[in-house]
PDB file of C-alpha atoms in Angstrom:
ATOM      1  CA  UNK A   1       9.912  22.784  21.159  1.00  0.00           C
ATOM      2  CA  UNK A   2      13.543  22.739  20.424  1.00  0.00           C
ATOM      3  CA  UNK A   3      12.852  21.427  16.493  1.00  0.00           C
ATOM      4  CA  UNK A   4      10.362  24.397  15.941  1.00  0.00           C
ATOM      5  CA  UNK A   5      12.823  26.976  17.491  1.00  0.00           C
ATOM      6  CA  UNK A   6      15.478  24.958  14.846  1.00  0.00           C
ATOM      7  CA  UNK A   7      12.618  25.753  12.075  1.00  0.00           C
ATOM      8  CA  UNK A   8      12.183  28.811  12.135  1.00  0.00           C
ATOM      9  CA  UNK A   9      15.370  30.013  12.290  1.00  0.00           C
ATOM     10  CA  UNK A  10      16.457  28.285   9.266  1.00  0.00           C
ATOM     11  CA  UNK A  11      13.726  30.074   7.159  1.00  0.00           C
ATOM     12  CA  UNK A  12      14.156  32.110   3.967  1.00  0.00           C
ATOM     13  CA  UNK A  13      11.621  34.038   1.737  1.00  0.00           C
ATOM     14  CA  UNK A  14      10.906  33.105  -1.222  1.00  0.00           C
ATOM     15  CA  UNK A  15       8.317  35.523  -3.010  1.00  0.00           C
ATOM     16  CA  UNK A  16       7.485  36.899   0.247  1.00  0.00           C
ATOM     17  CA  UNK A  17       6.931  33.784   1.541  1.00  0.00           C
ATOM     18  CA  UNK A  18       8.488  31.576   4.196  1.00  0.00           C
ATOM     19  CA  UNK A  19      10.474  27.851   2.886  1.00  0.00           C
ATOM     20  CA  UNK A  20      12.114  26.024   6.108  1.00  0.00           C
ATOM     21  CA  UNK A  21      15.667  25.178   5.213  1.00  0.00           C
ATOM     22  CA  UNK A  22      16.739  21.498   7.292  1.00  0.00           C
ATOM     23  CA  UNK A  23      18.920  18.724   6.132  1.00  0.00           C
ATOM     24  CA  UNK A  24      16.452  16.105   7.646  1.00  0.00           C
ATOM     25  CA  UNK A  25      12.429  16.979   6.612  1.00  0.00           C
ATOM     26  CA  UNK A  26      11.340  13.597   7.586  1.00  0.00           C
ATOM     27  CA  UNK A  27      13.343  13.554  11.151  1.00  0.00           C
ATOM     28  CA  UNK A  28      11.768  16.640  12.301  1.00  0.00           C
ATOM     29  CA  UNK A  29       8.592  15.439  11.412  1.00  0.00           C
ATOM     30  CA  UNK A  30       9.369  12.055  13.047  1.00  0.00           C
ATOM     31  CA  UNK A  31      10.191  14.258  16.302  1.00  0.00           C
ATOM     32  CA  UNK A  32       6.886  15.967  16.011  1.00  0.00           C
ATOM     33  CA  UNK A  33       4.995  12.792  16.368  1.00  0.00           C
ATOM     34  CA  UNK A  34       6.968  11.531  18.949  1.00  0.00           C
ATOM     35  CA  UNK A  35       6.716  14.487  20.616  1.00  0.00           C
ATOM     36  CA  UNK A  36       2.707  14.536  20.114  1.00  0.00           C
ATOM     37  CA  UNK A  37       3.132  17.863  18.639  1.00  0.00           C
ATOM     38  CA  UNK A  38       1.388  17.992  15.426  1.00  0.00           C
ATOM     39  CA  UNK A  39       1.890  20.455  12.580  1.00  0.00           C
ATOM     40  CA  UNK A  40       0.719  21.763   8.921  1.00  0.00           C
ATOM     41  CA  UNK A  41       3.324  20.824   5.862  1.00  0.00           C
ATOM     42  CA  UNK A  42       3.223  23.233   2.946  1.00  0.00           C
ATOM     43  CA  UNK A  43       4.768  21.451  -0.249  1.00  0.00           C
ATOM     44  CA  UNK A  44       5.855  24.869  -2.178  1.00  0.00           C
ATOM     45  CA  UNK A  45       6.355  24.991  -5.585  1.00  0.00           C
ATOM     46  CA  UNK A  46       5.923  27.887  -7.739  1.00  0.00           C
ATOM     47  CA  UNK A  47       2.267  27.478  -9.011  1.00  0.00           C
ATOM     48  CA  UNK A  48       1.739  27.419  -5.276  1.00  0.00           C
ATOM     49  CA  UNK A  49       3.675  30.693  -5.191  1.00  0.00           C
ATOM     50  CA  UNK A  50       2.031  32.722  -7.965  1.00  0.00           C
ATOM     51  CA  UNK A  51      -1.862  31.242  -6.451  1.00  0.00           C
ATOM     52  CA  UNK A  52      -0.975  32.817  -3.394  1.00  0.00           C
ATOM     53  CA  UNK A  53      -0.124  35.927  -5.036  1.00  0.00           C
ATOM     54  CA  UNK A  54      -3.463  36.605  -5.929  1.00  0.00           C
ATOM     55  CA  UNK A  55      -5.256  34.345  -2.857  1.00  0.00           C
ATOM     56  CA  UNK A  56      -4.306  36.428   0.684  1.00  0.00           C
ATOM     57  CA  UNK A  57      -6.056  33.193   2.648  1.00  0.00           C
ATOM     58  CA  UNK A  58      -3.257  30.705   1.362  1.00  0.00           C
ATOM     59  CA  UNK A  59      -0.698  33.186   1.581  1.00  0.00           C
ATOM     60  CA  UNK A  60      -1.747  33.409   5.445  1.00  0.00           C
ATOM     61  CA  UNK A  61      -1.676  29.922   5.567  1.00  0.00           C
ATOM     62  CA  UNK A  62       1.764  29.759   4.037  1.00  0.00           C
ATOM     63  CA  UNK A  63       2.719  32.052   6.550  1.00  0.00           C
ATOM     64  CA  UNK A  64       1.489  30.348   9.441  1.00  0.00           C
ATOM     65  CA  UNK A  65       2.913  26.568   8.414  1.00  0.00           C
ATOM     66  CA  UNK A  66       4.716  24.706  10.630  1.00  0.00           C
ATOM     67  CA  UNK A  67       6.509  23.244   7.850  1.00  0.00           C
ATOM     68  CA  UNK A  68       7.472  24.943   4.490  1.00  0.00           C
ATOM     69  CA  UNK A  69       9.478  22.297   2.123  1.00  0.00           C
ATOM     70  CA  UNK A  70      10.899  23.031  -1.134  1.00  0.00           C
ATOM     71  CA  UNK A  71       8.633  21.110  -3.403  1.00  0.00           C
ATOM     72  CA  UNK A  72       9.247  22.069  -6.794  1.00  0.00           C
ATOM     73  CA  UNK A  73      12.482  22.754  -8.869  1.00  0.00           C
ATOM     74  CA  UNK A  74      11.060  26.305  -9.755  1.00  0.00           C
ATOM     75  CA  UNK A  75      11.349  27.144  -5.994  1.00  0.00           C
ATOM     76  CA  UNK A  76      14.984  25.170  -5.426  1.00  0.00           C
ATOM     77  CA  UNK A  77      16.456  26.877  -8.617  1.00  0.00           C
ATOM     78  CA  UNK A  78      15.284  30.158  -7.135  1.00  0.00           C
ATOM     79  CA  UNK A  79      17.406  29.533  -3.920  1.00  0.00           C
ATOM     80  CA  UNK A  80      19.875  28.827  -5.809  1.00  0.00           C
ATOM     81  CA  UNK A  81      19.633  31.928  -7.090  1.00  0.00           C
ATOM     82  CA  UNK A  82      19.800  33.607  -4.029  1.00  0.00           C
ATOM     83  CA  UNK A  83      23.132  31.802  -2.924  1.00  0.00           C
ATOM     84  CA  UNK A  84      21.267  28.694  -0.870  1.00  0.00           C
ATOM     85  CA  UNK A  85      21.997  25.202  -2.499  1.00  0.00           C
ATOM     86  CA  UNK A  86      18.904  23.560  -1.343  1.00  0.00           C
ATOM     87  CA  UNK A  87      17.478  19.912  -2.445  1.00  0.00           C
ATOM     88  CA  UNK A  88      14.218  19.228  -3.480  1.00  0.00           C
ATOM     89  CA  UNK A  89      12.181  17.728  -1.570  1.00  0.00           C
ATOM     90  CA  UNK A  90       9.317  16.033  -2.871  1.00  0.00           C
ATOM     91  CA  UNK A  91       5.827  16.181  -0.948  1.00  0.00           C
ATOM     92  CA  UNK A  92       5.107  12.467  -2.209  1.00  0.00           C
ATOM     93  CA  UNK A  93       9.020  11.056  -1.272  1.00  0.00           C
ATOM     94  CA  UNK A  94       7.968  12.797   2.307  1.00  0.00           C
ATOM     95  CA  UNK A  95       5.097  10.938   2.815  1.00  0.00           C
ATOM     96  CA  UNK A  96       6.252   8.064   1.657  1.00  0.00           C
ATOM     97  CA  UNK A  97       9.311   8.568   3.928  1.00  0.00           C
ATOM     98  CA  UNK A  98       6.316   8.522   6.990  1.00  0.00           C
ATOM     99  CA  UNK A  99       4.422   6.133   5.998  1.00  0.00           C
ATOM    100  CA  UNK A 100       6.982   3.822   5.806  1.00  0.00           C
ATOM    101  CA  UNK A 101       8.146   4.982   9.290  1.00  0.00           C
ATOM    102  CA  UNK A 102       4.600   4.565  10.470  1.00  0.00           C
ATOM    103  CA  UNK A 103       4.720   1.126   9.110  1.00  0.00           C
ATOM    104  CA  UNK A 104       7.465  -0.328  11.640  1.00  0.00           C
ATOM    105  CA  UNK A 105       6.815   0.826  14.523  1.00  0.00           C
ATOM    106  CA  UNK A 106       5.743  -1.038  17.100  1.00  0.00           C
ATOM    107  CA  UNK A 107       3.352   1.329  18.593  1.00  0.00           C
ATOM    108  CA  UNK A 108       0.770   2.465  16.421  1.00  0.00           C
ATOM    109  CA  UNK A 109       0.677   5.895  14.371  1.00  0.00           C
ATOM    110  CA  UNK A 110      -2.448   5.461  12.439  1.00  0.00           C
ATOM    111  CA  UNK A 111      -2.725   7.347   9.403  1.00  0.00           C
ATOM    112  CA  UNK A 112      -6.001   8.896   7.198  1.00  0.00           C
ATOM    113  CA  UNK A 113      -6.230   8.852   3.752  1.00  0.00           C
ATOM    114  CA  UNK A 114      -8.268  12.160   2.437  1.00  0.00           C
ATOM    115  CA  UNK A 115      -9.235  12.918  -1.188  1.00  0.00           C
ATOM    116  CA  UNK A 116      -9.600  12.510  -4.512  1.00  0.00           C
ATOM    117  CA  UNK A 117     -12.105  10.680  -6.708  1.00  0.00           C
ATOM    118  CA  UNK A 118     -14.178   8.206  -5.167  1.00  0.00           C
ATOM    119  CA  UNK A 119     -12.258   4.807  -4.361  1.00  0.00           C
ATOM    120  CA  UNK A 120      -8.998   6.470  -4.751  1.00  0.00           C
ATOM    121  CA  UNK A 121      -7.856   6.854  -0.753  1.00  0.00           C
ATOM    122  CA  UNK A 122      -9.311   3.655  -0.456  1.00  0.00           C
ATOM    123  CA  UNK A 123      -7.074   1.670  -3.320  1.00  0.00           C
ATOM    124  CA  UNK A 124      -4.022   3.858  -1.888  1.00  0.00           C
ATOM    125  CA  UNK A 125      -4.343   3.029   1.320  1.00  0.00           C
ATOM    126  CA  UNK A 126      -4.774  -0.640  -0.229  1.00  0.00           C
ATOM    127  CA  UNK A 127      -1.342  -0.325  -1.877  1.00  0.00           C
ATOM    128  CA  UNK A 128       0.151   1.221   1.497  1.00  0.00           C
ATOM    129  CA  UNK A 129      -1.330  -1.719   3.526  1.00  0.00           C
ATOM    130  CA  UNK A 130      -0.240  -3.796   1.451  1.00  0.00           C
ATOM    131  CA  UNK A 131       3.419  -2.507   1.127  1.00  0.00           C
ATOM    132  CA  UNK A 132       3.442  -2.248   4.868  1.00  0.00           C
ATOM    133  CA  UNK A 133       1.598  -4.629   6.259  1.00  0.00           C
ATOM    134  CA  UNK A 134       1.963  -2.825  10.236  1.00  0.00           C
ATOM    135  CA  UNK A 135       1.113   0.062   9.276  1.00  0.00           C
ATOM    136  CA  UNK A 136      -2.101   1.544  10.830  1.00  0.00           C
ATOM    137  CA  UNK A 137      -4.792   2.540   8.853  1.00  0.00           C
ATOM    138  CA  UNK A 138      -7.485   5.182  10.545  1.00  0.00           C
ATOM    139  CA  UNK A 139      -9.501   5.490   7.236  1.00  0.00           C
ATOM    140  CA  UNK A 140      -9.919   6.381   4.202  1.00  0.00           C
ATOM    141  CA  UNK A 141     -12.370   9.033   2.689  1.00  0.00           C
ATOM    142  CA  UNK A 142     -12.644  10.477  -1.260  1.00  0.00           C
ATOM    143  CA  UNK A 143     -13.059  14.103  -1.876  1.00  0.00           C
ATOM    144  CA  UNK A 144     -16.462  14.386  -3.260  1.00  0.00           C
ATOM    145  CA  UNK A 145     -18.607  15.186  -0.195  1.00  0.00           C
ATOM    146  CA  UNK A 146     -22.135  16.068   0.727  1.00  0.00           C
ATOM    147  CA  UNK A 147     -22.542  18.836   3.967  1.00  0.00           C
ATOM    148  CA  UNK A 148     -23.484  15.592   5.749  1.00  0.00           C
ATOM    149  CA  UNK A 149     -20.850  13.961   4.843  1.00  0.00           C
ATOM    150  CA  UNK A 150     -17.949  16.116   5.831  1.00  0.00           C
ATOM    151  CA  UNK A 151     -19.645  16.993   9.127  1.00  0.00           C
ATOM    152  CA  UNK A 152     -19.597  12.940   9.397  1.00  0.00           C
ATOM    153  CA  UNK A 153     -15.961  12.760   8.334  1.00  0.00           C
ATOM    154  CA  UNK A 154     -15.232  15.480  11.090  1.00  0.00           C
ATOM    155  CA  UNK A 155     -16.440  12.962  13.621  1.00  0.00           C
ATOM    156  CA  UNK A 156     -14.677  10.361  12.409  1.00  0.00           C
ATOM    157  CA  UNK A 157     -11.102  12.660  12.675  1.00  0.00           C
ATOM    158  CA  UNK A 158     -12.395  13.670  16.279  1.00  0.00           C
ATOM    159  CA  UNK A 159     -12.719   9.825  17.522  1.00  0.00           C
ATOM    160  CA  UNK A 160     -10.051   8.020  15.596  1.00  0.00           C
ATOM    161  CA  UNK A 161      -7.344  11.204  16.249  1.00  0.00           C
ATOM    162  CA  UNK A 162      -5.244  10.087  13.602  1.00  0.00           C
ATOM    163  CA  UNK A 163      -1.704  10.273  13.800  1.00  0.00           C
ATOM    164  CA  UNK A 164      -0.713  11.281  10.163  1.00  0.00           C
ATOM    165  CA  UNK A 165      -3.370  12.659   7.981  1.00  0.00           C
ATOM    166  CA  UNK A 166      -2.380  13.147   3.880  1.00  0.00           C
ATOM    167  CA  UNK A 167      -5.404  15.407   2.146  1.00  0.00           C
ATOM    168  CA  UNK A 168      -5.323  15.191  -1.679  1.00  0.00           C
ATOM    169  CA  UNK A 169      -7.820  17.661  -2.896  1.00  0.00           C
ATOM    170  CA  UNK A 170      -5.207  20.239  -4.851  1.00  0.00           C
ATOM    171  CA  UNK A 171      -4.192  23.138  -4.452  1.00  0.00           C
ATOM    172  CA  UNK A 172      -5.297  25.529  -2.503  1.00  0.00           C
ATOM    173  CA  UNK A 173      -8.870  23.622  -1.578  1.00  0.00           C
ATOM    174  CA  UNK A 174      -6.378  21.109   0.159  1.00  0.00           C
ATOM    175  CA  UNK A 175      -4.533  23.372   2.294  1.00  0.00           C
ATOM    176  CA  UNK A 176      -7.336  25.775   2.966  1.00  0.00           C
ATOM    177  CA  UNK A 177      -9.624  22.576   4.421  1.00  0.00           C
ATOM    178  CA  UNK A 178      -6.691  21.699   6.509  1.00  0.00           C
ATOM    179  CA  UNK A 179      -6.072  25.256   8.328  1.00  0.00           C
ATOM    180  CA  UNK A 180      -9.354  24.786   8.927  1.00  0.00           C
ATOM    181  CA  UNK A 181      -9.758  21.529  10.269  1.00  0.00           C
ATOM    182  CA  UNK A 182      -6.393  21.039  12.016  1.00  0.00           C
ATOM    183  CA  UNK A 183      -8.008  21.593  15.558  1.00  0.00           C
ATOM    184  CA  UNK A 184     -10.066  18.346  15.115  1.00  0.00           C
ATOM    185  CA  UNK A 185      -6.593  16.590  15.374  1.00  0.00           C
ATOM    186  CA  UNK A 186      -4.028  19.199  16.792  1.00  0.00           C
ATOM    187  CA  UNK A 187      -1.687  16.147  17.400  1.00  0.00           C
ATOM    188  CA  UNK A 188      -1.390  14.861  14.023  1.00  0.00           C
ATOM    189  CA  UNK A 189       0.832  15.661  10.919  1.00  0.00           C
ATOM    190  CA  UNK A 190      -1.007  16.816   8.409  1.00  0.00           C
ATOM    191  CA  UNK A 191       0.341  17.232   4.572  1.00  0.00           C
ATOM    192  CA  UNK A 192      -1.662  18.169   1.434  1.00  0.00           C
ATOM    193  CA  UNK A 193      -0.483  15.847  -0.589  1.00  0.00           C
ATOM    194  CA  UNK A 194      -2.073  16.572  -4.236  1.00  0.00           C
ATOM    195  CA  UNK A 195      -2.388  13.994  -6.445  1.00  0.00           C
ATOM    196  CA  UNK A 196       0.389  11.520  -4.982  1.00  0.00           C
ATOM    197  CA  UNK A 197      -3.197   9.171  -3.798  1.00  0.00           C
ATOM    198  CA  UNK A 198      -4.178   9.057  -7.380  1.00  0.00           C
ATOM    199  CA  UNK A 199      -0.254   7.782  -7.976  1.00  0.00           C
ATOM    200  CA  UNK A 200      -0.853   5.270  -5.032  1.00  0.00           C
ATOM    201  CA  UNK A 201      -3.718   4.266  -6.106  1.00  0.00           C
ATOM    202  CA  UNK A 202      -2.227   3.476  -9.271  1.00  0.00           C
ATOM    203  CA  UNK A 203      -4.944   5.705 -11.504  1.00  0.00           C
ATOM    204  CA  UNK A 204      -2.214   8.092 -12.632  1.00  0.00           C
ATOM    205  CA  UNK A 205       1.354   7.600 -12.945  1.00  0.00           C
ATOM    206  CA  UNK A 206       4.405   9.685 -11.791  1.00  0.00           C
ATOM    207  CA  UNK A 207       7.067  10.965 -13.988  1.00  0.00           C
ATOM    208  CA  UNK A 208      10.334   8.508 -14.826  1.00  0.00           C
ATOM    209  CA  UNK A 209      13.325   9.340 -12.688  1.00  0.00           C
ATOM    210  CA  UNK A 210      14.873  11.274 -15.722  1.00  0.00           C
ATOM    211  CA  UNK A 211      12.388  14.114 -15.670  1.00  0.00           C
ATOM    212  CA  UNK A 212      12.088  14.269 -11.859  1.00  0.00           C
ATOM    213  CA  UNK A 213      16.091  14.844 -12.021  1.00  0.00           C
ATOM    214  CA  UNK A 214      16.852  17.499 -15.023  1.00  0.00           C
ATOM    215  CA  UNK A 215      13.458  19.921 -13.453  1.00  0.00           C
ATOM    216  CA  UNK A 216      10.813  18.892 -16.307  1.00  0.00           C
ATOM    217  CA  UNK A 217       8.429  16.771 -13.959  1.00  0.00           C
ATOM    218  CA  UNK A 218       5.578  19.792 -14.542  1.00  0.00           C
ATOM    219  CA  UNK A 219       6.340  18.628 -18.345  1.00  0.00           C
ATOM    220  CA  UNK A 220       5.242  14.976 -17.837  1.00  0.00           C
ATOM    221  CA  UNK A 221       2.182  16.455 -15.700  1.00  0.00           C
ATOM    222  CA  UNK A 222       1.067  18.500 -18.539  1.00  0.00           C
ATOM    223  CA  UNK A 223       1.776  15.359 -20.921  1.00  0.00           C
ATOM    224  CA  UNK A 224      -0.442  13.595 -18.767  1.00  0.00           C
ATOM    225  CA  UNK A 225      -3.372  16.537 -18.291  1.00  0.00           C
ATOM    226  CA  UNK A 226      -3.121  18.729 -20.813  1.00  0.00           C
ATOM    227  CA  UNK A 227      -6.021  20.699 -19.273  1.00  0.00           C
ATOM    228  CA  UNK A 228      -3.680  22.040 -16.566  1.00  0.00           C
ATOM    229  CA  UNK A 229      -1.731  24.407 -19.548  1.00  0.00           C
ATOM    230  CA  UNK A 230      -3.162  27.330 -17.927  1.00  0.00           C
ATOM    231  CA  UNK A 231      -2.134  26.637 -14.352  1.00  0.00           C
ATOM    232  CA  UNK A 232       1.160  26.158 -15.880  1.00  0.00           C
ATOM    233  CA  UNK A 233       1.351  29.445 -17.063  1.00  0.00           C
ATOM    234  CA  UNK A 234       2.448  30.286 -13.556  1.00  0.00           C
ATOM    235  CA  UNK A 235       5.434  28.510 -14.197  1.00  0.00           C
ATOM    236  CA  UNK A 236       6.889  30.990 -16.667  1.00  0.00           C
ATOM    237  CA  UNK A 237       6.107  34.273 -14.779  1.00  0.00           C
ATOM    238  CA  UNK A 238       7.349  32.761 -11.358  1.00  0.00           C
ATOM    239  CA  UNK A 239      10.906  32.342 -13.070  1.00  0.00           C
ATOM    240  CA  UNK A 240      10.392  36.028 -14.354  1.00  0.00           C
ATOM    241  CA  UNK A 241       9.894  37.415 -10.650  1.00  0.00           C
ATOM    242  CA  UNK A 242      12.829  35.126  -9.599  1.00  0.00           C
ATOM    243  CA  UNK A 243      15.275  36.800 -12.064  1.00  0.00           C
ATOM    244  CA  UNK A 244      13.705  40.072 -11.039  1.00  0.00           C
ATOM    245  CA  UNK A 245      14.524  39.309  -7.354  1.00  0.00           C
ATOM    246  CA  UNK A 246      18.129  38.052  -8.089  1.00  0.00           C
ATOM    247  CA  UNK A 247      18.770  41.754  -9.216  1.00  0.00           C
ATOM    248  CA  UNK A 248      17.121  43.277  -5.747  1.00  0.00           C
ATOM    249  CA  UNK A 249      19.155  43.284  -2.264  1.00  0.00           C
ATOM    250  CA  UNK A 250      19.227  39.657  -1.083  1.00  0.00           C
TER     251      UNK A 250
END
């Protein structure tokens, strides 16, 4: 209980909502596990932001995370703004950061793979396996499901009671599905993850180290699906609202 008191007392707003300021993401998740106490991670980033603008449900769900991480370099350059020199964290390097965990331990902490296209949880959890070859695997389900088929992979969540579970369905679907379906596992860590299974799964690639570190990793996303140009539009008026807020009492 100590690490959630810790939490939220290191919060900030950004946009109205809450981003949880630690120098160790992975170790507090690491103590949740241990601790058998479960939780919801938000990766923020500012099309995240302006979505839940306009979307009260995610912003409740925001509200309401147990973890709030500074995904994206719009929402680290806007604490920086407001005097807090923050680093990004990365949603992917996260899970990657448990997963590899996972994948020493001596006692079991299985993990679920949720999402995408069909085959895709099932080559990334391939890949993980494969990196780590202790690491437990609960299953592995694609995003593309029939009413029978979620109510089946509801069962499976309620008998396998997965330790870690990563959903990639996008945002918000992903983290909208998880405040709804966190009580089937209220033990594990669950993370939306995006589109880091598709990067696993080695369908879609993720931008060199050289755009991740000078901000312009939305850039290489765009390069790479140009159909998301209008989402990025967000981009632009989130950094308009930031400026706007730098000029309001912090």
């Amino acid at each position: 209980m100590q690490e959630q008191i810790i939490t939220k007392t290191l919060s900030f707003s950004v946009l109205g909502l809450p981003i949880h300021l630690l120098d160790n993401y992975p170790g507090w998740l690491i103590a949740q596990l241990h601790q058998q106490l479960g939780g919801h991670v938000i990766t923020l980033n500012a099309e995240m932001t302006m979505q839940a603008e306009k979307n009260a449900k995610l912003a409740e769900i925001i509200q309401q995370a147990d973890l709030v991480i500074p995904d994206g370099s719009g929402v680290v350059l806007y604490l920086w703004l407001k005097g807090k020199k923050v680093r990004r964290c990365p949603g992917i390097e996260l899970a990657e950061t448990l997963l590899l965990y996972a994948g020493q331990l001596s006692k079991p902490m299985p993990v679920f793979f949720f999402g995408g296209a069909p085959e895709v949880a099932a080559k990334a959890a391939e890949m993980w396996q494969q990196r780590c070859p202790k690491l437990a695997i609960a299953g592995t389900q694609h995003g593309y499901l029939s009413t029978e088929e979620e109510l089946t992979l509801h069962q499976t969540l309620k008998e396998q009671q997965p330790a870690v579970i990563l959903v990639g369905l996008g945002v918000p679907r992903q983290e909208l599905w998880i405040a709804e379906n966190r009580h089937l596992c209220p033990k594990a860590i669950w993370i939306g993850v995006g589109g880091s299974l598709d990067i696993w799964a080695g369908t879609k690639s993720r931008a060199p180290a050289w755009f991740r570190e000078n901000h312009l990793e939305w850039l290489y996303r765009l390069y790479q699906e140009p159909w998301r140009w209008r989402r990025m539009l967000a981009l632009p008026q989130f950094a308009w609202k930031a400026l706007l807020s730098n000029f309001s009492p912090k």
